[in-house]
Coordinates of C-alpha atoms in Angstrom, one line a residue:
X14 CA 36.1 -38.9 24.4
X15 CA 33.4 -37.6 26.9
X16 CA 33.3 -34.3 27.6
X17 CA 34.4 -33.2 31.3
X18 CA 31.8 -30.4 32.7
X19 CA 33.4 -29.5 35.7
X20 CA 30.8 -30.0 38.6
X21 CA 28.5 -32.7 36.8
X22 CA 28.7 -36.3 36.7
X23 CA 27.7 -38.2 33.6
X24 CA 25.0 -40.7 34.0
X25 CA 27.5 -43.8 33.3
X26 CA 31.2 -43.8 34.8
X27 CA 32.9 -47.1 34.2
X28 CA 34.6 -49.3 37.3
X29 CA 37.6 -48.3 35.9
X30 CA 36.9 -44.6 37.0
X31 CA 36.3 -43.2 33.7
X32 CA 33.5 -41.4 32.0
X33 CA 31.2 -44.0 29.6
X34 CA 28.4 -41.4 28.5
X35 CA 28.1 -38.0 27.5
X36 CA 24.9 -37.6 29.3
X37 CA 24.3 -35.3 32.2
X38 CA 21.4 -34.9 34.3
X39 CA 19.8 -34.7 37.2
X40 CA 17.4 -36.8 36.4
X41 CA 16.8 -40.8 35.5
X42 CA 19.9 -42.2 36.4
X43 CA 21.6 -39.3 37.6
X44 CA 19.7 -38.5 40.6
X45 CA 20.6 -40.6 43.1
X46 CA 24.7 -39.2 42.7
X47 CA 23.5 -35.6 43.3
X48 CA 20.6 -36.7 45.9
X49 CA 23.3 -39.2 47.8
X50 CA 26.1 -36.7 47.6
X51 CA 23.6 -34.6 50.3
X52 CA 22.3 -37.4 52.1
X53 CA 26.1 -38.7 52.9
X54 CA 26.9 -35.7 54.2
X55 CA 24.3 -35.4 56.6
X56 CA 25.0 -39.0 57.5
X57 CA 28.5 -38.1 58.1
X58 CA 27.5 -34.6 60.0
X59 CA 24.4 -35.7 62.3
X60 CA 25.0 -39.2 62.9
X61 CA 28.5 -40.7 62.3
X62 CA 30.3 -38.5 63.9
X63 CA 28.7 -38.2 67.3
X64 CA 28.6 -42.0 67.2
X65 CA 32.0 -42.3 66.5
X66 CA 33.6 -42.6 69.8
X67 CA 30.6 -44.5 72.1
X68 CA 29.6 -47.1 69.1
X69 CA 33.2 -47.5 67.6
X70 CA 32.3 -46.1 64.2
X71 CA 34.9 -44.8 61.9
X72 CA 34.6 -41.1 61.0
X73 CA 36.4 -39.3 58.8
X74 CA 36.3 -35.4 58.8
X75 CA 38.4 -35.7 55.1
X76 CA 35.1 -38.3 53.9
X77 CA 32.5 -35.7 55.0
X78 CA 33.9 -32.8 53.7
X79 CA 34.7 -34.4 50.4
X80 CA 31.1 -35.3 50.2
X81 CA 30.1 -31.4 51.2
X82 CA 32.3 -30.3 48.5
X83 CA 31.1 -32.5 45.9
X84 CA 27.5 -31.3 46.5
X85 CA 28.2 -28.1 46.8
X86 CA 30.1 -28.3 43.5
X87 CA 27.6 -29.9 41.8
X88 CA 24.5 -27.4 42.5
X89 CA 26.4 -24.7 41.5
X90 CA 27.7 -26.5 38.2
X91 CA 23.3 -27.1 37.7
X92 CA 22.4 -23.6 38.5
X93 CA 24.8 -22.4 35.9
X94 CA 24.6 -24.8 33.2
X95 CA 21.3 -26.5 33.7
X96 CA 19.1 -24.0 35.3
X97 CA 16.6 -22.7 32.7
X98 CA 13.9 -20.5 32.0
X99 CA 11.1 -21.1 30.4
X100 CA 9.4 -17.8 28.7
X101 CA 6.2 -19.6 26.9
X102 CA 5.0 -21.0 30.3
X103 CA 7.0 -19.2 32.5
X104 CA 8.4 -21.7 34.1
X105 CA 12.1 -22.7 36.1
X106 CA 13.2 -26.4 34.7
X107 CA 16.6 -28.4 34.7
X108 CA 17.7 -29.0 31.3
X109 CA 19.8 -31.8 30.4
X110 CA 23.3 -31.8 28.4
X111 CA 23.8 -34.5 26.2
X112 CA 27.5 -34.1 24.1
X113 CA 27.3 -30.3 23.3
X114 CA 23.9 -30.3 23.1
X115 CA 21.2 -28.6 25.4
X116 CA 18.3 -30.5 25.9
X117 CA 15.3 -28.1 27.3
X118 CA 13.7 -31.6 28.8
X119 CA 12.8 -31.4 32.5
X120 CA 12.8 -35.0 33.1
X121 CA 10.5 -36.1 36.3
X122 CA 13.4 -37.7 37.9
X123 CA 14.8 -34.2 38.5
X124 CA 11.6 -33.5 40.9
X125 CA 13.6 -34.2 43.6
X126 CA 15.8 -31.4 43.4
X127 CA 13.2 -28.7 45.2
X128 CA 12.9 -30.9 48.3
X129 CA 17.1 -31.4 48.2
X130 CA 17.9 -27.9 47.9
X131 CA 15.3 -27.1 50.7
X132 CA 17.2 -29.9 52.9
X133 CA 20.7 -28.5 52.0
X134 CA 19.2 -24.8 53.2
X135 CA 17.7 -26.9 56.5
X136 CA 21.4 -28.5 57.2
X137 CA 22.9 -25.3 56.4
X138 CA 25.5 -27.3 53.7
X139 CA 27.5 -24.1 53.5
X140 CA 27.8 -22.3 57.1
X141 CA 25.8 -19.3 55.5

């Protein structure tokens, strides 16, 4: 059985909903469900939703905050279980979980996460 760490996604869920690896990351293969979860939003936000009524799109406040929530879940799950420090180089990086274990592997996938975070801050994602 996979282990469930509440605010992550592994990097494989089945069509049948469940979990099929014990890998979690933000990077390959796990970061276009974090980088999505964002981009949705704003999709939902900034474009669906004024469109909704002139161009006969379907908006759903329940979809959009569901997709807010998820992000928002999920950055804070990173920050404190995969946000590491680095004390040889000195360094911030985004470990990986695989099963119990702790990877210390920044993977170059993950790069994407500065320019996300800064878009989330941009969008203001939480009404701060």
């Amino acid at each position: 059985q996979v282990p469930i760490i509440a605010g992550h996604y592994p990097i494989l869920i089945r069509l049948n909903g469940t979990f099929g690896s014990d890998i979690y990351r933000w990077g390959a293969m796990g970061d276009s469900a974090y980088e999505y979860l964002l981009k949705q939003w704003i999709y939902e936000e900034f474009s669906r939703r004024k469109r909704a009524n002139t161009m006969g799109y379907f908006y759903s406040n329940a979809r959009s905050e569901q997709y807010r929530r998820r992000y928002e879940t999920a950055v804070d799950a990173m920050l404190q279980h995969l946000y590491k420090y680095n004390e040889a180089s000195k360094l911030y990086y985004i470990a990986e979980i695989e099963g119990t274990y702790l990877k210390s592997k920044f993977d170059e996938l993950a790069c994407f996460i500065g320019g996300n975070l800064a878009l989330a801050s941009f969008v203001n994602i939480t009404n701060d």
